[in-house]
mmCIF file of C-alpha atoms in Angstrom:
data_model
loop_
_atom_site.group_PDB
_atom_site.id
_atom_site.type_symbol
_atom_site.label_atom_id
_atom_site.label_comp_id
_atom_site.label_asym_id
_atom_site.label_seq_id
_atom_site.Cartn_x
_atom_site.Cartn_y
_atom_site.Cartn_z
ATOM 1 C CA MET A 149 -9.260 32.146 55.930
ATOM 2 C CA ASN A 150 -12.071 34.693 55.931
ATOM 3 C CA ASN A 151 -15.041 34.678 58.275
ATOM 4 C CA ILE A 152 -17.201 32.327 56.159
ATOM 5 C CA TYR A 153 -15.567 29.354 57.864
ATOM 6 C CA GLN A 154 -16.201 30.755 61.349
ATOM 7 C CA GLN A 155 -19.766 31.728 60.489
ATOM 8 C CA ALA A 156 -20.373 28.212 59.218
ATOM 9 C CA LYS A 157 -18.816 26.699 62.380
ATOM 10 C CA ASP A 158 -21.088 28.807 64.564
ATOM 11 C CA PHE A 159 -24.090 27.840 62.445
ATOM 12 C CA ALA A 160 -23.198 24.133 62.652
ATOM 13 C CA ARG A 161 -23.026 24.181 66.445
ATOM 14 C CA SER A 162 -26.490 25.715 66.689
ATOM 15 C CA TYR A 163 -28.413 24.212 63.789
ATOM 16 C CA ILE A 164 -26.636 21.071 62.552
ATOM 17 C CA LEU A 165 -25.260 19.422 65.695
ATOM 18 C CA PRO A 166 -28.712 18.872 67.333
ATOM 19 C CA TYR A 167 -29.731 16.629 64.402
ATOM 20 C CA THR A 168 -26.453 14.887 63.562
ATOM 21 C CA GLU A 169 -27.040 11.636 65.474
ATOM 22 C CA LEU A 170 -30.667 11.378 64.367
ATOM 23 C CA THR A 171 -29.619 11.904 60.759
ATOM 24 C CA ASP A 172 -27.490 8.766 60.945
ATOM 25 C CA LYS A 173 -29.606 6.539 63.199
ATOM 26 C CA GLU A 174 -32.853 7.044 61.301
ATOM 27 C CA SER A 175 -31.360 7.680 57.836
ATOM 28 C CA LYS A 176 -33.185 10.979 58.119
ATOM 29 C CA PHE A 177 -32.511 13.848 55.743
ATOM 30 C CA PRO A 178 -31.429 16.910 57.800
ATOM 31 C CA GLU A 179 -34.510 18.870 56.808
ATOM 32 C CA GLU A 180 -34.469 21.106 59.887
ATOM 33 C CA SER A 181 -30.865 22.109 59.227
ATOM 34 C CA PHE A 182 -31.656 22.971 55.602
ATOM 35 C CA LYS A 183 -34.496 25.239 56.682
ATOM 36 C CA LYS A 184 -31.994 27.102 58.835
ATOM 37 C CA LEU A 185 -29.437 27.122 55.999
ATOM 38 C CA SER A 186 -32.026 29.102 54.078
ATOM 39 C CA GLU A 187 -32.929 31.422 56.951
ATOM 40 C CA LYS A 188 -29.291 32.238 57.685
ATOM 41 C CA GLY A 189 -28.393 32.792 54.033
ATOM 42 C CA PHE A 190 -26.050 29.879 53.333
ATOM 43 C CA LEU A 191 -28.181 28.573 50.459
ATOM 44 C CA LYS A 192 -27.508 31.794 48.548
ATOM 45 C CA LEU A 193 -23.752 31.828 49.209
ATOM 46 C CA VAL A 194 -22.743 31.640 45.517
ATOM 47 C CA ILE A 195 -25.756 33.471 44.073
ATOM 48 C CA PRO A 196 -24.688 36.868 42.663
ATOM 49 C CA VAL A 197 -25.411 39.981 44.705
ATOM 50 C CA GLU A 198 -27.696 41.377 41.996
ATOM 51 C CA TYR A 199 -30.005 38.395 42.522
ATOM 52 C CA GLY A 200 -30.027 38.757 46.303
ATOM 53 C CA GLY A 201 -27.124 36.425 47.107
ATOM 54 C CA PHE A 202 -23.642 36.911 48.525
ATOM 55 C CA GLY A 203 -21.694 36.431 45.295
ATOM 56 C CA LYS A 204 -19.054 34.135 46.786
ATOM 57 C CA GLY A 205 -16.952 31.560 44.943
ATOM 58 C CA ILE A 206 -15.075 28.306 45.244
ATOM 59 C CA GLU A 207 -13.000 29.349 48.286
ATOM 60 C CA GLU A 208 -16.018 30.210 50.406
ATOM 61 C CA HIS A 209 -17.805 27.114 49.069
ATOM 62 C CA ALA A 210 -14.934 24.961 50.380
ATOM 63 C CA GLN A 211 -14.813 26.760 53.726
ATOM 64 C CA ALA A 212 -18.532 26.323 54.381
ATOM 65 C CA CYS A 213 -18.469 22.633 53.395
ATOM 66 C CA LEU A 214 -15.426 22.063 55.597
ATOM 67 C CA ALA A 215 -17.035 23.689 58.623
ATOM 68 C CA PHE A 216 -20.300 21.786 58.204
ATOM 69 C CA ALA A 217 -18.468 18.454 57.762
ATOM 70 C CA GLU A 218 -16.657 18.990 61.061
ATOM 71 C CA THR A 219 -20.112 18.508 62.595
ATOM 72 C CA CYS A 220 -22.095 16.394 60.087
ATOM 73 C CA SER A 221 -20.722 14.873 56.885
ATOM 74 C CA THR A 222 -24.192 14.211 55.469
ATOM 75 C CA THR A 223 -25.352 17.811 55.763
ATOM 76 C CA ALA A 224 -22.086 19.055 54.271
ATOM 77 C CA LEU A 225 -22.385 16.705 51.282
ATOM 78 C CA CYS A 226 -25.960 17.685 50.442
ATOM 79 C CA TYR A 227 -25.142 21.372 50.849
ATOM 80 C CA MET A 228 -22.084 20.988 48.627
ATOM 81 C CA MET A 229 -24.171 19.552 45.782
ATOM 82 C CA HIS A 230 -26.606 22.459 46.026
ATOM 83 C CA ASN A 231 -23.757 24.920 45.442
ATOM 84 C CA VAL A 232 -22.410 22.878 42.519
ATOM 85 C CA ALA A 233 -25.816 22.902 40.807
ATOM 86 C CA LEU A 234 -26.131 26.640 41.381
ATOM 87 C CA MET A 235 -22.790 27.269 39.691
ATOM 88 C CA CYS A 236 -24.044 25.554 36.523
ATOM 89 C CA ILE A 237 -27.047 27.877 36.450
ATOM 90 C CA LEU A 238 -24.824 30.870 37.149
ATOM 91 C CA THR A 239 -22.236 30.157 34.455
ATOM 92 C CA HIS A 240 -24.412 28.727 31.670
ATOM 93 C CA GLY A 241 -28.072 29.366 32.472
ATOM 94 C CA SER A 242 -30.278 31.800 30.563
ATOM 95 C CA ASP A 243 -31.344 35.033 32.231
ATOM 96 C CA GLU A 244 -34.837 33.598 32.651
ATOM 97 C CA LEU A 245 -33.563 30.415 34.277
ATOM 98 C CA LYS A 246 -31.290 32.361 36.628
ATOM 99 C CA GLN A 247 -34.073 34.717 37.649
ATOM 100 C CA ASN A 248 -36.584 31.949 38.339
ATOM 101 C CA ILE A 249 -34.291 29.608 40.264
ATOM 102 C CA PHE A 250 -32.290 32.215 42.169
ATOM 103 C CA THR A 251 -35.511 33.925 43.266
ATOM 104 C CA ASP A 252 -36.984 30.624 44.454
ATOM 105 C CA ILE A 253 -33.862 29.925 46.529
ATOM 106 C CA VAL A 254 -33.476 33.425 47.970
ATOM 107 C CA GLU A 255 -37.149 34.064 48.713
ATOM 108 C CA ASN A 256 -38.647 30.593 49.233
ATOM 109 C CA GLY A 257 -35.824 28.554 50.739
ATOM 110 C CA LYS A 258 -35.652 26.047 47.879
ATOM 111 C CA PHE A 259 -32.436 24.175 47.095
ATOM 112 C CA MET A 260 -30.870 22.052 44.356
ATOM 113 C CA ALA A 261 -29.318 18.622 43.822
ATOM 114 C CA LEU A 262 -27.523 16.591 41.164
ATOM 115 C CA ALA A 263 -29.080 13.644 39.307
ATOM 116 C CA TYR A 264 -26.227 12.419 37.143
ATOM 117 C CA SER A 265 -25.278 8.826 38.031
ATOM 118 C CA GLU A 266 -26.810 5.833 36.255
ATOM 119 C CA LEU A 267 -26.462 2.116 37.006
ATOM 120 C CA GLY A 268 -24.931 1.328 33.629
ATOM 121 C CA THR A 269 -22.200 3.963 33.653
ATOM 122 C CA GLY A 270 -21.356 4.262 37.365
ATOM 123 C CA THR A 271 -18.677 6.841 38.106
ATOM 124 C CA HIS A 272 -18.530 7.773 34.407
ATOM 125 C CA PHE A 273 -21.738 9.752 34.886
ATOM 126 C CA TYR A 274 -20.981 12.018 31.923
ATOM 127 C CA ILE A 275 -21.955 9.176 29.530
ATOM 128 C CA PRO A 276 -25.728 8.938 30.159
ATOM 129 C CA GLU A 277 -27.811 6.044 28.849
ATOM 130 C CA MET A 278 -31.201 7.697 29.355
ATOM 131 C CA THR A 279 -33.032 8.776 26.206
ATOM 132 C CA ALA A 280 -34.036 12.246 25.021
ATOM 133 C CA GLU A 281 -36.474 12.573 22.101
ATOM 134 C CA VAL A 282 -36.775 16.047 20.589
ATOM 135 C CA ASN A 283 -40.053 17.291 19.145
ATOM 136 C CA GLY A 284 -39.820 20.929 18.149
ATOM 137 C CA ASP A 285 -39.078 23.026 21.241
ATOM 138 C CA ASN A 286 -39.925 20.138 23.572
ATOM 139 C CA THR A 287 -37.801 17.177 24.656
ATOM 140 C CA THR A 288 -39.195 13.977 26.190
ATOM 141 C CA PHE A 289 -36.964 12.002 28.553
ATOM 142 C CA ASN A 290 -36.997 8.405 29.753
ATOM 143 C CA GLY A 291 -34.606 6.569 32.059
ATOM 144 C CA THR A 292 -33.469 6.219 35.642
ATOM 145 C CA LYS A 293 -30.813 8.053 37.622
ATOM 146 C CA SER A 294 -29.417 5.684 40.218
ATOM 147 C CA MET A 295 -28.196 7.653 43.267
ATOM 148 C CA VAL A 296 -29.842 11.050 43.553
ATOM 149 C CA THR A 297 -28.820 12.833 46.728
ATOM 150 C CA SER A 298 -31.510 14.836 48.566
ATOM 151 C CA GLY A 299 -34.154 12.838 46.700
ATOM 152 C CA THR A 300 -37.645 14.416 47.101
ATOM 153 C CA TYR A 301 -36.229 17.170 49.357
ATOM 154 C CA ALA A 302 -34.480 19.328 46.755
ATOM 155 C CA SER A 303 -36.751 21.365 44.482
ATOM 156 C CA TYR A 304 -34.529 21.292 41.382
ATOM 157 C CA TYR A 305 -32.381 18.437 39.983
ATOM 158 C CA LEU A 306 -29.664 18.734 37.352
ATOM 159 C CA VAL A 307 -29.926 15.898 34.846
ATOM 160 C CA LEU A 308 -27.458 14.921 32.116
ATOM 161 C CA ALA A 309 -29.062 13.588 28.941
ATOM 162 C CA PRO A 310 -27.970 12.930 25.339
ATOM 163 C CA SER A 311 -27.884 15.850 22.904
ATOM 164 C CA VAL A 312 -29.207 15.821 19.348
ATOM 165 C CA GLU A 313 -25.584 16.443 18.402
ATOM 166 C CA GLU A 314 -23.878 13.064 18.072
ATOM 167 C CA GLY A 315 -21.640 12.193 21.022
ATOM 168 C CA LYS A 316 -22.597 15.259 23.050
ATOM 169 C CA ILE A 317 -24.757 15.772 26.129
ATOM 170 C CA ASN A 318 -26.995 18.435 27.647
ATOM 171 C CA ASN A 319 -27.464 19.561 31.237
ATOM 172 C CA TRP A 320 -31.113 20.083 32.186
ATOM 173 C CA VAL A 321 -33.026 21.358 35.215
ATOM 174 C CA PHE A 322 -35.853 19.068 36.323
ATOM 175 C CA PRO A 323 -38.218 20.730 38.844
ATOM 176 C CA LEU A 324 -39.408 18.374 41.576
ATOM 177 C CA GLU A 325 -43.074 18.712 40.601
ATOM 178 C CA THR A 326 -42.459 17.765 36.945
ATOM 179 C CA LYS A 327 -45.004 15.228 35.670
ATOM 180 C CA GLY A 328 -43.440 11.795 35.182
ATOM 181 C CA LEU A 329 -40.749 12.254 37.849
ATOM 182 C CA SER A 330 -40.746 9.792 40.771
ATOM 183 C CA PHE A 331 -38.347 8.644 43.492
ATOM 184 C CA ASP A 332 -37.846 5.246 45.131
ATOM 185 C CA LEU A 333 -36.766 6.072 48.692
ATOM 186 C CA SER A 334 -37.206 2.429 49.749
ATOM 187 C CA LYS A 335 -33.986 1.606 47.895
ATOM 188 C CA TRP A 336 -31.780 3.685 50.189
ATOM 189 C CA ASN A 337 -29.900 1.872 52.966
ATOM 190 C CA GLY A 338 -26.468 3.428 52.921
ATOM 191 C CA PHE A 339 -23.440 2.255 54.887
ATOM 192 C CA GLY A 340 -22.384 5.843 55.566
ATOM 193 C CA LEU A 341 -23.786 9.332 54.964
ATOM 194 C CA ARG A 342 -27.078 7.704 55.841
ATOM 195 C CA GLY A 343 -29.187 10.855 55.892
ATOM 196 C CA ASN A 344 -28.496 12.032 52.365
ATOM 197 C CA ALA A 345 -31.731 10.487 51.003
ATOM 198 C CA SER A 346 -29.906 9.015 48.007
ATOM 199 C CA CYS A 347 -32.297 7.055 45.823
ATOM 200 C CA PRO A 348 -33.216 6.207 42.227
ATOM 201 C CA MET A 349 -35.081 8.888 40.288
ATOM 202 C CA HIS A 350 -37.374 7.454 37.620
ATOM 203 C CA ILE A 351 -37.978 9.577 34.541
ATOM 204 C CA GLU A 352 -41.048 8.419 32.613
ATOM 205 C CA ASN A 353 -42.056 10.484 29.599
ATOM 206 C CA VAL A 354 -40.937 13.706 31.245
ATOM 207 C CA THR A 355 -41.381 16.550 28.760
ATOM 208 C CA LEU A 356 -39.650 19.915 29.117
ATOM 209 C CA ASP A 357 -39.240 22.857 26.790
ATOM 210 C CA SER A 358 -35.797 24.224 25.944
ATOM 211 C CA SER A 359 -35.971 26.925 28.639
ATOM 212 C CA PHE A 360 -35.018 24.190 31.138
ATOM 213 C CA ARG A 361 -31.829 23.327 29.272
ATOM 214 C CA ILE A 362 -28.702 24.859 30.815
ATOM 215 C CA GLY A 363 -26.588 26.492 28.146
ATOM 216 C CA ALA A 364 -26.301 25.854 24.445
ATOM 217 C CA GLU A 365 -27.195 22.573 22.767
ATOM 218 C CA GLY A 366 -24.454 20.004 23.374
ATOM 219 C CA SER A 367 -22.622 22.021 26.052
ATOM 220 C CA GLY A 368 -23.181 19.541 28.891
ATOM 221 C CA GLU A 369 -19.708 18.003 28.852
ATOM 222 C CA GLU A 370 -18.092 21.437 28.977
ATOM 223 C CA GLN A 371 -20.184 22.203 32.065
ATOM 224 C CA VAL A 372 -19.282 18.883 33.695
ATOM 225 C CA PHE A 373 -15.532 19.362 33.363
ATOM 226 C CA ASN A 374 -15.243 23.148 33.678
ATOM 227 C CA VAL A 375 -17.885 23.904 36.317
ATOM 228 C CA VAL A 376 -19.195 20.758 38.018
ATOM 229 C CA ALA A 377 -15.830 19.017 38.414
ATOM 230 C CA PRO A 378 -13.869 21.806 40.145
ATOM 231 C CA PHE A 379 -16.675 22.747 42.550
ATOM 232 C CA PHE A 380 -17.761 19.145 43.193
ATOM 233 C CA VAL A 381 -14.285 17.689 43.647
ATOM 234 C CA THR A 382 -13.141 20.612 45.817
ATOM 235 C CA GLY A 383 -16.346 20.245 47.812
ATOM 236 C CA LEU A 384 -15.670 16.543 48.395
ATOM 237 C CA GLY A 385 -12.146 17.416 49.538
ATOM 238 C CA ALA A 386 -13.706 19.796 52.056
ATOM 239 C CA VAL A 387 -16.300 17.249 53.195
ATOM 240 C CA TYR A 388 -13.730 14.534 53.849
ATOM 241 C CA SER A 389 -11.036 16.717 55.357
ATOM 242 C CA GLY A 390 -13.770 18.066 57.641
ATOM 243 C CA THR A 391 -14.753 14.500 58.520
ATOM 244 C CA ALA A 392 -11.106 13.729 59.338
ATOM 245 C CA MET A 393 -10.824 16.835 61.537
ATOM 246 C CA HIS A 394 -13.991 15.758 63.328
ATOM 247 C CA MET A 395 -12.339 12.404 64.036
ATOM 248 C CA PHE A 396 -9.347 14.197 65.535
ATOM 249 C CA GLU A 397 -11.611 16.244 67.795
ATOM 250 C CA ILE A 398 -13.484 13.164 69.047
ATOM 251 C CA ALA A 399 -10.346 11.045 69.561
ATOM 252 C CA SER A 400 -8.307 13.750 71.299
ATOM 253 C CA ASN A 401 -11.156 14.757 73.608
ATOM 254 C CA HIS A 402 -11.738 11.125 74.544
ATOM 255 C CA ALA A 403 -8.045 10.598 75.278
ATOM 256 C CA VAL A 404 -7.974 13.611 77.590
ATOM 257 C CA ASP A 405 -11.265 12.800 79.329
ATOM 258 C CA ARG A 406 -10.685 9.054 79.841
ATOM 259 C CA GLN A 407 -9.272 8.943 83.377
ATOM 260 C CA TYR A 408 -7.850 5.970 85.274
ATOM 261 C CA PRO A 409 -8.195 5.414 89.056
ATOM 262 C CA ASP A 410 -4.679 6.765 89.670
ATOM 263 C CA GLY A 411 -5.575 10.088 88.068
ATOM 264 C CA THR A 412 -3.718 9.560 84.798
ATOM 265 C CA THR A 413 -5.557 9.738 81.477
ATOM 266 C CA LEU A 414 -5.502 7.864 78.219
ATOM 267 C CA ALA A 415 -3.658 10.852 76.787
ATOM 268 C CA ASN A 416 -0.719 10.191 79.125
ATOM 269 C CA ILE A 417 0.064 6.955 77.289
ATOM 270 C CA GLU A 418 2.792 7.453 74.688
ATOM 271 C CA THR A 419 1.192 5.139 72.138
ATOM 272 C CA ILE A 420 -2.021 7.155 72.303
ATOM 273 C CA GLN A 421 -0.040 10.358 71.844
ATOM 274 C CA ILE A 422 1.403 8.917 68.632
ATOM 275 C CA HIS A 423 -2.074 7.917 67.436
ATOM 276 C CA ILE A 424 -3.471 11.388 68.141
ATOM 277 C CA ALA A 425 -0.532 12.985 66.361
ATOM 278 C CA ASN A 426 -1.057 10.793 63.290
ATOM 279 C CA ILE A 427 -4.775 11.556 63.142
ATOM 280 C CA TYR A 428 -4.107 15.280 63.351
ATOM 281 C CA LYS A 429 -1.308 15.432 60.800
ATOM 282 C CA ASN A 430 -3.350 13.479 58.244
ATOM 283 C CA ALA A 431 -6.482 15.560 58.814
ATOM 284 C CA ALA A 432 -4.610 18.869 58.861
ATOM 285 C CA ALA A 433 -2.717 18.014 55.683
ATOM 286 C CA ALA A 434 -5.968 17.164 53.894
ATOM 287 C CA ARG A 435 -7.595 20.374 55.080
ATOM 288 C CA ALA A 436 -4.617 22.520 54.102
ATOM 289 C CA LEU A 437 -4.401 20.984 50.638
ATOM 290 C CA THR A 438 -8.150 21.411 50.098
ATOM 291 C CA LEU A 439 -8.115 25.076 51.076
ATOM 292 C CA ASP A 440 -5.024 25.695 48.955
ATOM 293 C CA ALA A 441 -6.698 23.964 46.015
ATOM 294 C CA ALA A 442 -9.779 26.158 46.429
ATOM 295 C CA ARG A 443 -7.584 29.262 46.501
ATOM 296 C CA ALA A 444 -5.742 28.094 43.390
ATOM 297 C CA GLY A 445 -9.064 27.477 41.648
ATOM 298 C CA ALA A 446 -10.363 30.909 42.598
ATOM 299 C CA ASN A 447 -7.234 32.535 41.165
ATOM 300 C CA SER A 448 -7.141 30.318 38.049
ATOM 301 C CA GLU A 449 -3.582 29.233 38.833
ATOM 302 C CA ALA A 450 -1.784 26.935 36.404
ATOM 303 C CA ASP A 451 -1.730 23.984 38.817
ATOM 304 C CA ALA A 452 -5.271 24.472 40.131
ATOM 305 C CA LEU A 453 -6.652 21.307 38.510
ATOM 306 C CA ALA A 454 -3.843 19.126 39.856
ATOM 307 C CA LYS A 455 -4.312 20.559 43.345
ATOM 308 C CA ILE A 456 -8.086 20.090 43.254
ATOM 309 C CA LEU A 457 -7.823 16.460 42.147
ATOM 310 C CA SER A 458 -5.090 15.788 44.698
ATOM 311 C CA ALA A 459 -7.096 17.362 47.501
ATOM 312 C CA ARG A 460 -10.071 15.077 46.950
ATOM 313 C CA ILE A 461 -7.895 11.957 46.761
ATOM 314 C CA VAL A 462 -5.850 12.885 49.831
ATOM 315 C CA ALA A 463 -8.914 13.873 51.867
ATOM 316 C CA SER A 464 -10.831 10.681 51.052
ATOM 317 C CA GLU A 465 -7.896 8.471 51.986
ATOM 318 C CA ALA A 466 -6.998 10.552 55.047
ATOM 319 C CA ALA A 467 -10.529 10.275 56.428
ATOM 320 C CA ILE A 468 -10.407 6.465 56.265
ATOM 321 C CA GLU A 469 -6.946 6.323 57.852
ATOM 322 C CA CYS A 470 -7.937 8.768 60.586
ATOM 323 C CA GLY A 471 -11.025 6.684 61.276
ATOM 324 C CA ARG A 472 -8.991 3.491 61.521
ATOM 325 C CA ILE A 473 -6.676 5.017 64.102
ATOM 326 C CA ALA A 474 -9.486 6.814 65.941
ATOM 327 C CA MET A 475 -11.278 3.491 66.467
ATOM 328 C CA ARG A 476 -8.146 2.204 68.229
ATOM 329 C CA VAL A 477 -8.013 5.285 70.439
ATOM 330 C CA GLY A 478 -11.696 4.998 71.255
ATOM 331 C CA GLY A 479 -11.508 1.293 72.084
ATOM 332 C CA GLY A 480 -14.703 -0.055 73.620
ATOM 333 C CA LYS A 481 -16.326 3.376 73.647
ATOM 334 C CA ALA A 482 -15.903 3.592 69.876
ATOM 335 C CA TYR A 483 -16.939 -0.009 69.302
ATOM 336 C CA ASN A 484 -20.181 0.226 71.291
ATOM 337 C CA LYS A 485 -21.014 3.600 69.678
ATOM 338 C CA SER A 486 -20.729 5.635 72.867
ATOM 339 C CA LEU A 487 -18.474 7.784 70.696
ATOM 340 C CA PRO A 488 -19.451 8.848 67.151
ATOM 341 C CA THR A 489 -16.189 7.420 65.770
ATOM 342 C CA GLU A 490 -17.880 4.429 64.142
ATOM 343 C CA ARG A 491 -20.333 6.719 62.336
ATOM 344 C CA LEU A 492 -17.529 8.918 61.086
ATOM 345 C CA LEU A 493 -15.594 5.898 59.833
ATOM 346 C CA ARG A 494 -18.645 4.757 57.859
ATOM 347 C CA ASP A 495 -19.041 8.259 56.446
ATOM 348 C CA ALA A 496 -15.390 8.183 55.413
ATOM 349 C CA TYR A 497 -15.777 4.905 53.515
ATOM 350 C CA ALA A 498 -18.748 6.372 51.633
ATOM 351 C CA GLY A 499 -16.305 8.738 49.957
ATOM 352 C CA GLN A 500 -14.770 5.890 47.992
ATOM 353 C CA ILE A 501 -17.847 5.440 45.831
ATOM 354 C CA MET A 502 -18.644 9.105 45.285
ATOM 355 C CA ALA A 503 -18.332 9.794 41.556
ATOM 356 C CA PRO A 504 -15.764 10.392 40.248
ATOM 357 C CA SER A 505 -14.191 7.790 42.544
ATOM 358 C CA ALA A 506 -10.731 8.246 44.023
ATOM 359 C CA ASP A 507 -9.397 5.668 41.552
ATOM 360 C CA VAL A 508 -10.826 7.543 38.562
ATOM 361 C CA LEU A 509 -9.489 10.820 39.934
ATOM 362 C CA SER A 510 -6.022 9.316 40.282
ATOM 363 C CA ILE A 511 -6.095 8.514 36.565
ATOM 364 C CA TRP A 512 -7.275 12.050 35.810
ATOM 365 C CA LEU A 513 -4.516 13.470 37.993
ATOM 366 C CA GLY A 514 -1.906 11.436 36.156
ATOM 367 C CA LYS A 515 -3.248 12.701 32.826
ATOM 368 C CA ALA A 516 -3.310 16.302 34.045
ATOM 369 C CA LEU A 517 0.274 16.104 35.298
ATOM 370 C CA THR A 518 1.497 14.747 31.965
ATOM 371 C CA GLY A 519 -0.404 17.141 29.746
ATOM 372 C CA GLN A 520 -3.041 14.677 28.533
ATOM 373 C CA MET A 521 -6.734 15.247 27.958
ATOM 374 C CA ILE A 522 -9.272 14.416 30.679
ATOM 375 C CA PRO A 523 -11.130 12.071 30.654
#
């Protein structure tokens, strides 16, 4: 692993950890951490060098998300989506769109988010129900996106909408200040990942010219499955394997520090040793698979897709299992929230609804392994 992971770990200790508890307790977006992500250059991680970025790829994306999640799952998730959106601009955006957005991120500390999910289609977000009416070079949009992460905090949102070509979709960039765009933050009361500011985004007669469309007419589905999916799914694998590793750290430290009157510790109990071992092996396996999947994706290996899908599924399930065991290790301290174990368990369960869900991904994995088309 190169030094991106270690740099991200060092950053997290200084600029994410101080806000982690507040992020959860007050459902507060980690705004202070994102300002520092800009100052320290992490927001431009995947932006090409010629635009002032670092020109990194899916491996470094996974490493940074992993390191951040080992401190705060919410911050890691929101950061991950920013990188995914950037990759769409990088791979399919016009020169003008790249210049404008990359400059705003590098010089002004702006960041991006995804606005794909709708109530009617759920995890099948690539089948939008919102409308898009074309009038010359302009397109007018109406509809609602249901769970938009970083709502009102990100400056640019990627929106999937129908194409004029039957059965196809387009990927658009909606700037935050666009007339007709509004957010309903009162609707957000998440069980886990409480600071991600996920909320409905209402689109009422929003009109944009074609310069805000990413790529050629009707190319949205290609972007979803060739760009968004690998970076997003790998990123989720990193977020949840990082969450699982965080659980191991909390549980093992508690077991060592919890001392009885006779001088022995919780860690001296054989049952606890087994629990700690199980938490670690599950978390470490998820992390290893995620990093291997990212490496395979970076090298365009034949089994990269299968590894990426597997990593997300394994990491999501491992985080829940690690949380279940960690609650037993923590006992009363975990139950009364003296330890952050309960928060981490809630964050882990949030991964089950993140589109595409683990169930949908299992179907995709089965198709990929048997040579069938996805979806």
